[in-house]
Coordinates of C-alpha atoms in Angstrom, one line a residue:
M192 CA 63.8 -91.6 -3.8
Y193 CA 61.1 -93.7 -2.2
R194 CA 60.2 -90.7 0.0
C195 CA 59.7 -88.6 -3.2
Y196 CA 57.4 -91.2 -4.6
L197 CA 55.3 -91.1 -1.3
L198 CA 55.2 -87.3 -1.3
L199 CA 54.0 -87.2 -4.9
L200 CA 51.3 -89.8 -4.2
L201 CA 50.3 -87.8 -1.1
L202 CA 50.0 -84.6 -3.1
L203 CA 48.0 -86.3 -5.9
G204 CA 45.7 -87.9 -3.3
L205 CA 45.2 -84.6 -1.5
G206 CA 44.5 -82.9 -4.7
V207 CA 41.5 -85.1 -5.4
S208 CA 39.7 -84.3 -2.2
A209 CA 41.1 -80.9 -1.3
V210 CA 38.7 -78.0 -0.6
E211 CA 39.6 -75.0 -2.7
V212 CA 40.8 -72.0 -0.6
Q213 CA 39.4 -68.7 -1.9
R214 CA 42.1 -66.5 -3.5
P215 CA 42.4 -64.5 -6.7
R216 CA 42.6 -66.5 -9.9
G217 CA 46.1 -67.7 -10.8
V218 CA 47.5 -67.3 -7.3
P219 CA 49.2 -70.4 -5.8
L220 CA 48.3 -71.4 -2.2
S221 CA 51.8 -70.6 -1.1
K222 CA 51.3 -66.9 -1.9
R223 CA 47.7 -66.5 -0.7
Q224 CA 48.8 -64.4 2.3
F225 CA 50.0 -61.6 -0.1
Y226 CA 46.6 -61.2 -1.7
E227 CA 44.2 -60.1 1.2
E228 CA 41.0 -58.8 -0.4
N229 CA 40.3 -56.0 2.1
K230 CA 43.9 -54.6 2.1
P231 CA 46.0 -52.7 -0.5
F232 CA 48.2 -55.0 -2.6
T233 CA 51.9 -54.5 -2.5
C234 CA 53.8 -55.8 -5.6
L235 CA 55.8 -58.8 -4.7
D236 CA 59.0 -57.1 -5.8
G237 CA 58.1 -54.2 -3.4
S238 CA 58.1 -51.6 -6.2
R239 CA 54.7 -50.1 -5.4
T240 CA 51.4 -50.6 -3.5
I241 CA 48.0 -50.4 -5.3
P242 CA 44.3 -50.8 -4.3
F243 CA 43.3 -54.4 -4.2
D244 CA 40.6 -53.9 -6.9
R245 CA 43.4 -53.4 -9.4
V246 CA 44.5 -57.0 -9.0
N247 CA 43.5 -59.0 -12.1
D248 CA 41.9 -55.9 -13.7
D249 CA 43.7 -56.8 -17.0
Y250 CA 46.1 -53.9 -16.6
C251 CA 49.7 -54.4 -15.6
D252 CA 50.6 -52.2 -12.6
C253 CA 53.6 -54.0 -11.1
H254 CA 56.9 -54.4 -12.9
D255 CA 57.1 -58.1 -11.9
G256 CA 53.5 -58.8 -13.1
S257 CA 52.4 -60.0 -9.7
D258 CA 49.2 -57.9 -9.8
E259 CA 47.9 -59.8 -12.8
P260 CA 48.3 -63.5 -11.8
G261 CA 45.0 -64.4 -13.6
T262 CA 45.2 -62.4 -16.8
A263 CA 47.5 -62.0 -19.8
A264 CA 48.1 -58.3 -19.1
C265 CA 51.7 -58.6 -17.9
P266 CA 54.2 -60.3 -20.4
N267 CA 56.4 -61.5 -17.5
G268 CA 53.5 -62.9 -15.3
S269 CA 52.8 -66.5 -14.5
F270 CA 49.5 -68.4 -14.0
H271 CA 49.1 -71.1 -11.4
C272 CA 47.1 -74.1 -12.5
T273 CA 45.5 -75.7 -9.4
N274 CA 44.9 -79.0 -11.3
A275 CA 43.0 -80.6 -8.4
G276 CA 43.5 -84.4 -8.6
F277 CA 46.8 -84.0 -10.4
R278 CA 50.0 -82.0 -10.0
P279 CA 49.8 -78.1 -9.7
A280 CA 51.7 -76.3 -12.4
F281 CA 52.7 -72.8 -13.6
I282 CA 52.3 -71.5 -17.2
P283 CA 53.4 -68.2 -18.7
S284 CA 50.5 -65.6 -18.5
S285 CA 50.6 -65.2 -22.2
R286 CA 48.9 -68.6 -22.5
I287 CA 45.8 -67.5 -20.6
N288 CA 42.7 -67.5 -22.8
D289 CA 44.7 -68.3 -25.9
G290 CA 42.3 -71.0 -27.0
I291 CA 44.7 -73.8 -26.0
C292 CA 44.1 -75.9 -22.9
D293 CA 47.3 -75.9 -20.9
C294 CA 45.9 -76.6 -17.4
C295 CA 44.3 -80.0 -17.1
D296 CA 41.6 -78.4 -14.9
T297 CA 40.8 -75.9 -17.8
T298 CA 41.2 -72.8 -15.5
D299 CA 43.6 -71.1 -18.0
E300 CA 40.8 -70.8 -20.6
Y301 CA 38.0 -69.3 -18.4
N302 CA 37.1 -66.6 -20.9
S303 CA 38.2 -67.9 -24.3
G304 CA 35.3 -70.2 -25.2
A305 CA 37.7 -73.1 -25.8
A306 CA 36.0 -76.5 -25.3
C307 CA 38.3 -77.8 -22.6
Q308 CA 37.7 -80.9 -20.5
N309 CA 39.0 -81.5 -17.0
T310 CA 41.4 -84.4 -17.3
C311 CA 43.1 -84.0 -14.0
R312 CA 41.5 -86.9 -12.2
D313 CA 42.3 -89.3 -15.0
M314 CA 45.9 -88.0 -15.3
G315 CA 46.3 -88.2 -11.5
R316 CA 45.0 -91.8 -11.4
K317 CA 47.5 -92.9 -14.1
E318 CA 50.4 -91.1 -12.4
R319 CA 49.5 -92.5 -9.0
E320 CA 49.5 -96.0 -10.5
S321 CA 52.9 -95.3 -12.0
L322 CA 54.3 -93.8 -8.9
Q323 CA 52.9 -96.6 -6.8
K324 CA 54.7 -99.1 -9.0
M325 CA 58.0 -97.1 -8.7
A326 CA 57.5 -96.9 -5.0
E327 CA 57.1 -100.7 -4.8
I328 CA 60.2 -101.2 -6.9
A329 CA 62.2 -98.8 -4.6
K330 CA 60.9 -100.6 -1.6
E331 CA 61.8 -104.1 -2.9
G332 CA 65.1 -102.7 -4.2
F333 CA 66.0 -101.4 -0.7
L334 CA 65.3 -104.8 0.8
L335 CA 67.6 -106.3 -1.8
K336 CA 70.2 -103.7 -0.9
Q337 CA 70.0 -104.7 2.7
Q338 CA 70.8 -108.3 1.6
L339 CA 73.7 -107.0 -0.5
I340 CA 75.1 -105.1 2.5
H341 CA 74.8 -108.2 4.7
E342 CA 76.6 -110.3 2.1
A343 CA 79.2 -107.7 1.5
K344 CA 80.0 -107.5 5.2
R345 CA 80.3 -111.2 5.5
G346 CA 82.4 -111.3 2.3
Q347 CA 84.6 -108.5 3.6
E348 CA 85.2 -110.4 6.8
E349 CA 86.0 -113.6 4.9
K350 CA 88.5 -111.7 2.6
Q351 CA 90.2 -110.1 5.6
A352 CA 90.5 -113.5 7.3
K353 CA 91.8 -115.0 4.1
L354 CA 94.3 -112.1 3.7
A355 CA 95.6 -112.6 7.2
E356 CA 95.9 -116.3 6.6
L357 CA 97.8 -115.8 3.4
Q358 CA 100.1 -113.2 4.9
A359 CA 100.9 -115.6 7.8
S360 CA 101.6 -118.5 5.4
K361 CA 103.7 -116.2 3.1
K362 CA 106.1 -115.6 5.9
G363 CA 106.6 -119.3 6.5
M364 CA 106.9 -120.0 2.7
E365 CA 109.5 -117.3 2.4
E366 CA 111.5 -119.0 5.1
K367 CA 111.1 -122.3 3.4
V368 CA 112.2 -120.9 0.0
E369 CA 115.4 -119.4 1.6
A370 CA 116.1 -122.7 3.4
L371 CA 115.6 -124.7 0.1
R372 CA 117.8 -122.1 -1.7
T373 CA 120.6 -122.9 0.7
V374 CA 120.1 -126.6 0.3
K375 CA 120.1 -126.2 -3.5
E376 CA 123.3 -124.1 -3.5
T377 CA 125.0 -126.6 -1.2
A378 CA 124.0 -129.5 -3.5
E379 CA 125.1 -127.6 -6.6
Q380 CA 128.6 -126.9 -5.5
P381 CA 129.8 -130.6 -5.4
E382 CA 127.8 -131.3 -8.5
K383 CA 129.6 -128.5 -10.3
E384 CA 133.0 -129.7 -9.1
A385 CA 132.3 -133.3 -10.1
K386 CA 131.0 -132.3 -13.6
E387 CA 134.1 -130.1 -14.1
H388 CA 136.3 -133.0 -13.1
H389 CA 134.5 -135.3 -15.5
L390 CA 134.8 -132.8 -18.3
K391 CA 138.5 -132.2 -17.6
A392 CA 139.2 -135.9 -17.6
W393 CA 137.4 -136.2 -21.0
E394 CA 139.3 -133.2 -22.4
D395 CA 142.6 -134.8 -21.2
Q396 CA 141.7 -138.1 -22.8
K397 CA 140.8 -136.3 -26.1
E398 CA 144.2 -134.6 -26.0
L399 CA 146.0 -137.9 -25.5
V400 CA 144.1 -139.4 -28.5
R401 CA 144.8 -136.3 -30.6
V402 CA 148.5 -136.4 -29.7
E403 CA 148.7 -140.1 -30.6
K404 CA 146.9 -139.5 -33.9
D405 CA 149.2 -136.6 -34.7
K406 CA 152.2 -138.8 -34.0
A407 CA 150.8 -141.5 -36.3
K408 CA 150.1 -138.9 -39.0
M409 CA 153.6 -137.5 -38.6
A410 CA 155.2 -141.0 -38.9
E411 CA 153.0 -141.7 -42.0
A412 CA 154.1 -138.4 -43.6
F413 CA 157.8 -139.1 -42.8
L414 CA 157.6 -142.5 -44.5
E415 CA 155.8 -140.9 -47.4
L416 CA 158.5 -138.2 -47.8
D417 CA 161.4 -140.5 -47.4
D418 CA 161.4 -141.7 -51.0
D419 CA 164.8 -143.4 -50.8
A420 CA 164.0 -145.0 -47.4
D421 CA 167.3 -143.9 -46.0
G422 CA 165.8 -142.8 -42.7
F423 CA 166.0 -139.1 -43.6
V424 CA 163.8 -136.5 -45.3
S425 CA 166.0 -134.4 -47.6
V426 CA 165.4 -130.9 -49.0
M427 CA 164.8 -132.3 -52.4
E428 CA 162.2 -134.8 -51.1
L429 CA 160.2 -132.0 -49.4
Q430 CA 160.3 -129.7 -52.4
S431 CA 157.8 -131.9 -54.2
H432 CA 155.1 -130.5 -51.8
A433 CA 154.4 -127.0 -53.3
E434 CA 151.4 -126.5 -50.9
L435 CA 154.0 -125.8 -48.2
D436 CA 155.4 -122.7 -50.0
P437 CA 155.5 -120.0 -47.2
D438 CA 155.3 -117.0 -49.6
A439 CA 152.7 -118.6 -51.9
D440 CA 154.6 -117.8 -55.0
G441 CA 153.9 -121.2 -56.5
S442 CA 157.3 -122.9 -55.8
L443 CA 159.0 -124.3 -52.8
T444 CA 162.7 -123.3 -53.0
E445 CA 165.7 -125.0 -51.5
T446 CA 166.3 -122.0 -49.2
E447 CA 162.7 -122.1 -48.0
V448 CA 163.0 -125.9 -47.2
Q449 CA 166.2 -125.3 -45.3
A450 CA 164.5 -122.7 -43.3
L451 CA 161.8 -125.2 -42.4
F452 CA 164.6 -127.7 -41.6
G453 CA 166.4 -125.2 -39.4
G454 CA 169.3 -124.8 -41.7
L455 CA 169.9 -128.6 -42.2
D456 CA 170.0 -130.4 -45.5
K457 CA 168.0 -133.3 -44.2
V458 CA 166.3 -134.4 -41.0
D459 CA 165.7 -137.7 -39.2
T460 CA 162.6 -138.7 -37.4
V461 CA 163.5 -136.9 -34.2
A462 CA 164.3 -133.6 -36.0
F463 CA 161.2 -134.1 -38.2
E464 CA 159.0 -133.5 -35.1
S465 CA 159.8 -129.8 -35.1
V466 CA 159.4 -129.6 -38.9
W467 CA 156.0 -131.3 -38.7
S468 CA 154.6 -128.8 -36.2
N469 CA 155.2 -126.1 -38.9
I470 CA 153.9 -127.9 -41.9
K471 CA 151.1 -130.2 -40.7
E472 CA 148.3 -127.7 -41.2
K473 CA 149.2 -127.3 -45.0
Y474 CA 150.6 -130.7 -45.7
I475 CA 148.6 -132.8 -48.2
S476 CA 149.5 -136.5 -48.3
E477 CA 150.1 -138.1 -51.6
A478 CA 147.2 -140.5 -51.0
Q479 CA 144.8 -137.5 -50.7
A480 CA 146.3 -135.8 -53.7
D481 CA 145.8 -139.0 -55.8
S482 CA 142.1 -139.5 -54.9
P483 CA 140.5 -136.0 -54.6
A484 CA 137.1 -135.8 -52.7
P485 CA 134.1 -135.8 -55.1
V486 CA 132.5 -132.4 -55.5
E487 CA 128.8 -132.5 -55.0
T488 CA 126.8 -130.6 -57.7
P489 CA 124.2 -128.2 -56.0
Q490 CA 120.7 -129.6 -56.5
E491 CA 119.4 -126.5 -58.2
E492 CA 122.1 -126.6 -60.9
V493 CA 121.3 -130.2 -62.1
R494 CA 119.5 -129.9 -65.4
E495 CA 118.1 -132.4 -67.8
P496 CA 120.2 -132.6 -71.0
V497 CA 118.6 -131.1 -74.0
S498 CA 119.1 -131.8 -77.6
D499 CA 121.0 -129.4 -79.9
N500 CA 117.7 -128.5 -81.6
E501 CA 116.1 -127.5 -78.4
S502 CA 119.2 -125.4 -77.5
E503 CA 119.0 -123.6 -80.7
Q504 CA 115.2 -123.1 -80.5
Y505 CA 115.4 -121.5 -77.1
P506 CA 118.6 -119.5 -76.7
E507 CA 119.6 -118.6 -73.1
D508 CA 118.4 -115.1 -73.4
D509 CA 115.1 -115.9 -75.2
I510 CA 113.5 -118.4 -72.9
P511 CA 109.7 -117.8 -73.0
E512 CA 108.1 -116.3 -70.0
E513 CA 105.5 -119.1 -69.7
E514 CA 108.3 -121.6 -68.8
D515 CA 109.5 -119.2 -66.1
E516 CA 106.0 -119.0 -64.7
E517 CA 105.7 -122.8 -64.7
E518 CA 109.0 -123.2 -62.9
E519 CA 107.9 -120.7 -60.3
E520 CA 104.6 -122.6 -59.8
D521 CA 106.6 -125.9 -59.5
E522 CA 108.8 -124.3 -56.9
D523 CA 105.7 -123.1 -55.0
D524 CA 104.3 -126.6 -55.1
D525 CA 107.4 -128.2 -53.7
D526 CA 107.1 -129.8 -50.3
P527 CA 108.2 -127.3 -47.6
D528 CA 110.2 -130.1 -46.1
E529 CA 112.6 -129.7 -49.0
E530 CA 113.7 -126.4 -47.4
D531 CA 115.6 -128.5 -45.0
D532 CA 117.5 -130.2 -47.9
K533 CA 118.8 -126.8 -48.9
I534 CA 120.8 -126.5 -45.7
P535 CA 124.4 -127.5 -46.6
P536 CA 125.4 -130.7 -44.9
P537 CA 128.3 -130.7 -42.5
T538 CA 131.7 -131.0 -44.3
R539 CA 133.6 -134.3 -44.2
T540 CA 136.2 -132.6 -42.0
Q541 CA 133.5 -131.7 -39.4
E542 CA 132.1 -135.2 -39.5
K543 CA 135.5 -136.7 -39.2
K544 CA 136.4 -134.5 -36.3
E545 CA 133.2 -135.4 -34.4
D546 CA 133.8 -139.1 -35.1
D547 CA 137.4 -138.8 -33.9
E548 CA 136.4 -137.0 -30.7
G549 CA 133.2 -138.9 -30.0
A550 CA 130.5 -138.0 -27.5
M551 CA 131.4 -137.3 -23.9
P552 CA 131.2 -140.5 -21.9
P553 CA 128.4 -140.9 -19.3
Y554 CA 129.1 -139.8 -15.8
D555 CA 130.3 -142.2 -13.3
Q556 CA 127.9 -143.3 -10.6
D557 CA 129.2 -141.0 -7.9
T558 CA 128.9 -138.0 -10.2
Q559 CA 125.4 -139.0 -11.4
N560 CA 124.3 -139.3 -7.7
L561 CA 125.5 -135.8 -7.1
I562 CA 123.7 -134.5 -10.2
D563 CA 120.5 -136.3 -9.2
A564 CA 120.7 -134.8 -5.7
A565 CA 121.3 -131.3 -7.0
Q566 CA 118.4 -131.7 -9.5
K567 CA 116.0 -132.8 -6.7
S568 CA 117.0 -129.8 -4.6
R569 CA 116.4 -127.5 -7.7
D570 CA 113.0 -129.1 -8.3
E571 CA 112.0 -128.6 -4.6
F572 CA 113.2 -125.0 -4.6
D573 CA 111.4 -124.2 -7.9
E574 CA 108.1 -125.7 -6.5
A575 CA 108.4 -123.7 -3.3
E576 CA 109.2 -120.5 -5.2
R577 CA 106.2 -121.1 -7.5
A578 CA 103.9 -121.6 -4.6
L579 CA 105.2 -118.4 -3.0
R580 CA 104.5 -116.5 -6.2
E581 CA 100.9 -117.8 -6.3
V582 CA 100.3 -116.8 -2.7
D583 CA 101.8 -113.3 -3.4
D584 CA 99.5 -112.9 -6.4
Q585 CA 96.5 -113.9 -4.2
I586 CA 97.5 -111.3 -1.5
K587 CA 97.9 -108.5 -4.1
S588 CA 94.5 -109.4 -5.6
L589 CA 92.7 -109.4 -2.2
E590 CA 94.4 -106.2 -1.2
K591 CA 93.3 -104.5 -4.4
E592 CA 89.7 -105.7 -4.0
I593 CA 89.6 -104.7 -0.3
S594 CA 90.9 -101.2 -1.1
F595 CA 88.1 -100.4 -3.6
D596 CA 85.4 -97.9 -2.5
F597 CA 82.3 -100.1 -2.8
G598 CA 80.0 -97.5 -1.1
P599 CA 79.3 -96.5 2.5
S600 CA 78.2 -100.0 3.4
A601 CA 80.0 -101.9 0.6
E602 CA 76.7 -102.3 -1.1
F603 CA 78.3 -102.2 -4.6
A604 CA 80.8 -105.0 -3.7
Y605 CA 78.7 -107.6 -5.5
L606 CA 79.4 -105.9 -8.8
Y607 CA 83.2 -106.7 -8.6
N608 CA 84.4 -109.2 -11.1
Q609 CA 81.0 -109.2 -12.9
C610 CA 80.1 -108.0 -16.4
Y611 CA 76.8 -106.9 -17.9
E612 CA 76.0 -106.6 -21.6
L613 CA 73.5 -104.6 -23.6
P614 CA 73.0 -105.6 -27.3
T615 CA 71.9 -102.9 -29.8
S616 CA 71.3 -103.1 -33.5
E617 CA 75.0 -102.6 -34.3
Y618 CA 77.0 -103.2 -31.1
I619 CA 77.3 -105.2 -27.9
Y620 CA 78.2 -102.9 -25.0
R621 CA 79.9 -104.6 -22.1
L622 CA 80.2 -103.0 -18.6
C623 CA 82.5 -104.6 -16.1
P624 CA 82.1 -102.4 -12.9
F625 CA 85.3 -101.3 -11.3
N626 CA 87.2 -102.5 -14.4
R627 CA 86.3 -101.3 -17.9
V628 CA 83.6 -100.6 -20.5
A629 CA 83.9 -102.0 -24.0
Q630 CA 82.0 -101.9 -27.3
K631 CA 82.2 -104.7 -29.9
P632 CA 80.6 -104.9 -33.3
K633 CA 77.6 -107.3 -33.2
Y634 CA 78.6 -109.2 -36.4
G635 CA 82.4 -109.5 -35.9
G636 CA 85.3 -107.1 -35.4
S637 CA 87.7 -106.0 -32.8
E638 CA 86.6 -104.7 -29.4
T639 CA 87.0 -101.0 -28.5
N640 CA 87.9 -99.9 -25.0
L641 CA 85.4 -97.1 -23.9
G642 CA 87.2 -96.5 -20.7
T643 CA 88.8 -98.1 -17.6
W644 CA 87.6 -97.5 -14.0
G645 CA 88.3 -94.0 -12.8
S646 CA 86.2 -93.0 -9.8
W647 CA 82.8 -92.2 -8.4
A648 CA 81.6 -89.0 -10.0
G649 CA 78.2 -88.1 -8.6
P650 CA 77.4 -84.6 -7.1
E651 CA 78.0 -83.8 -3.4
G652 CA 75.6 -85.7 -1.2
N653 CA 75.0 -88.4 -3.9
V654 CA 78.5 -89.2 -5.1
Y655 CA 77.6 -92.9 -5.7
S656 CA 75.0 -92.1 -8.4
L657 CA 77.6 -91.8 -11.2
M658 CA 80.6 -93.9 -12.2
K659 CA 83.4 -92.5 -14.4
Y660 CA 85.5 -94.6 -16.8
E661 CA 88.4 -92.9 -18.5
H662 CA 91.4 -93.3 -20.9
G663 CA 89.7 -95.6 -23.4
T664 CA 90.8 -96.1 -27.0
G665 CA 91.5 -92.8 -28.7
C666 CA 89.1 -91.4 -31.3
W667 CA 90.4 -90.5 -34.8
Q668 CA 91.8 -87.0 -34.4
G669 CA 89.9 -86.7 -31.1
P670 CA 90.2 -87.4 -27.4
N671 CA 90.4 -90.8 -25.7
R672 CA 87.0 -92.4 -25.2
S673 CA 85.3 -92.2 -21.8
T674 CA 82.0 -93.4 -20.3
T675 CA 79.8 -92.1 -17.5
I676 CA 77.5 -94.7 -15.8
K677 CA 74.3 -93.3 -14.4
L678 CA 73.0 -95.6 -11.6
T679 CA 69.3 -95.8 -10.8
C680 CA 67.2 -97.8 -8.4
G681 CA 65.9 -101.1 -9.6
K682 CA 65.2 -104.7 -8.5
E683 CA 67.5 -106.1 -11.3
T684 CA 71.1 -105.4 -12.1
I685 CA 71.1 -104.5 -15.8
V686 CA 72.4 -102.0 -18.4
T687 CA 69.2 -100.4 -19.7
S688 CA 70.5 -97.9 -22.3
T689 CA 73.5 -96.4 -23.9
S690 CA 74.1 -93.2 -25.9
E691 CA 76.9 -90.9 -27.1
P692 CA 75.9 -87.4 -26.1
S693 CA 79.2 -85.9 -27.2
R694 CA 81.8 -87.3 -29.5
C695 CA 83.8 -90.1 -27.8
E696 CA 81.9 -89.5 -24.6
Y697 CA 79.4 -92.3 -23.8
L698 CA 76.5 -92.4 -21.3
M699 CA 75.1 -95.7 -19.9
E700 CA 72.1 -96.1 -17.6
F701 CA 72.5 -98.9 -15.1
T702 CA 69.9 -100.1 -12.7
T703 CA 70.9 -101.8 -9.4
P704 CA 69.3 -102.3 -6.0
A705 CA 72.5 -100.9 -4.4
V706 CA 71.4 -97.2 -5.0
C707 CA 67.8 -97.7 -3.6
Q708 CA 67.3 -95.5 -0.6
E709 CA 65.6 -96.4 2.7
P710 CA 61.8 -96.0 2.4
Q711 CA 60.0 -93.5 4.6
S712 CA 56.6 -94.4 6.2
L713 CA 53.5 -92.7 4.8
D714 CA 52.6 -91.5 8.4
S715 CA 55.8 -89.6 8.8
T716 CA 55.5 -88.1 5.3
L717 CA 52.0 -86.9 6.2
H718 CA 53.2 -85.4 9.5
E719 CA 56.0 -83.5 7.7
H720 CA 53.7 -82.1 5.1
E721 CA 50.5 -81.6 7.1
E722 CA 50.6 -77.9 6.1
L723 CA 49.3 -78.9 2.7

């Protein structure tokens, strides 16, 4: 790029001081050899040969229009503007002597009478100043690029060293994790056995308590059933408990009681044990029957008593809607904590069972020591495993970064993990090189993905001039959004413009020193183009 700037400056400079080489009007210097004044002229397409005096005679003899480079005779001809002091140019021959000044040196209007002024020197000066500024930017940009390459090389070496260090430490950490896993499993086995032993002892204790309570309840029931206190429970005495009716027909018959008694007419305390096992789930003691448990009225059913007049004034089916609305508002205003009150409390049976069984007693000291040792080994294992995961994540992140194509000399590496924004009247565009492109409304709203990193997409020989981001958020009834980033040389790293040339296809221009090319000396440029 810098070389192009130098070449343009050279051409403009030469144009100011060049001596005009004699040739027919409208002929470029590169084709001067085809127009020799003392020789017949052969059309450039080779179609015919004509006397030289018929060149520029305002009559088209050649099919390609090459015999009339300085007149408007041929519709397909072209006129060469020398434009000394500025850039040479070609215009269609139809514009010759049309009264409009197309060439800055006025040579296209030699016979029209148009009042043209030669502006080539002024235009050349302005362009030289612009090109000089661009050449300086390219030169400074290339110097910055060299720094970027140097920093990228150093950064790459540091990352490779860090990666090797992490991979080496990972191996040791994996071994440590496996060793701590063995320690943990070894410590957990006696812990498990001790806890199971403790639990079994507690379950055995609960069973003993349950059996004793059952025996006490059975003895209480026997005394309660033995109305005549003769030491026996008779068929007639048990018949008073209709809840024990096996067929649920509402009465406990003598036959049904005898079946419970095993065919006996009465049972003593020993025989009553087998009877009790069959009736204890249904049996209701007389004490319970005499004092039934109070039934709690649900909270929502409690109503304030109303007078007879009020009841008549508002029958059940004719309650005004306003009162319904007020009730709904009152319900909405209720404290949300009251929702907890609506959860039915545990039944008395559940509470009694929990009270009877009680909480499991604390572990003995030996069992607690085993638990503490196992927990310590678990904590150490978890910590080592967490540290291993962190190292593994770092390795994956470094491997991903190292694998990126950051250019021939890694000059684009400094863009990694960076983001650049461009605010417009409506949106803020955000470019995160090698990651994604996004668009966000300037005054609030959700972000739209304009594409994630795809690949370098420049033409052959300049592949690093374009970036392609693909598979963004889908357009409504259209394709997924995508963005092309056009990279240009500059001293700063900034997004300079954004547009949407096609629906859902965005174009961003991005300046960076990383694309600035090596400058070429003016002397070598002069040597290569000394034929000018």
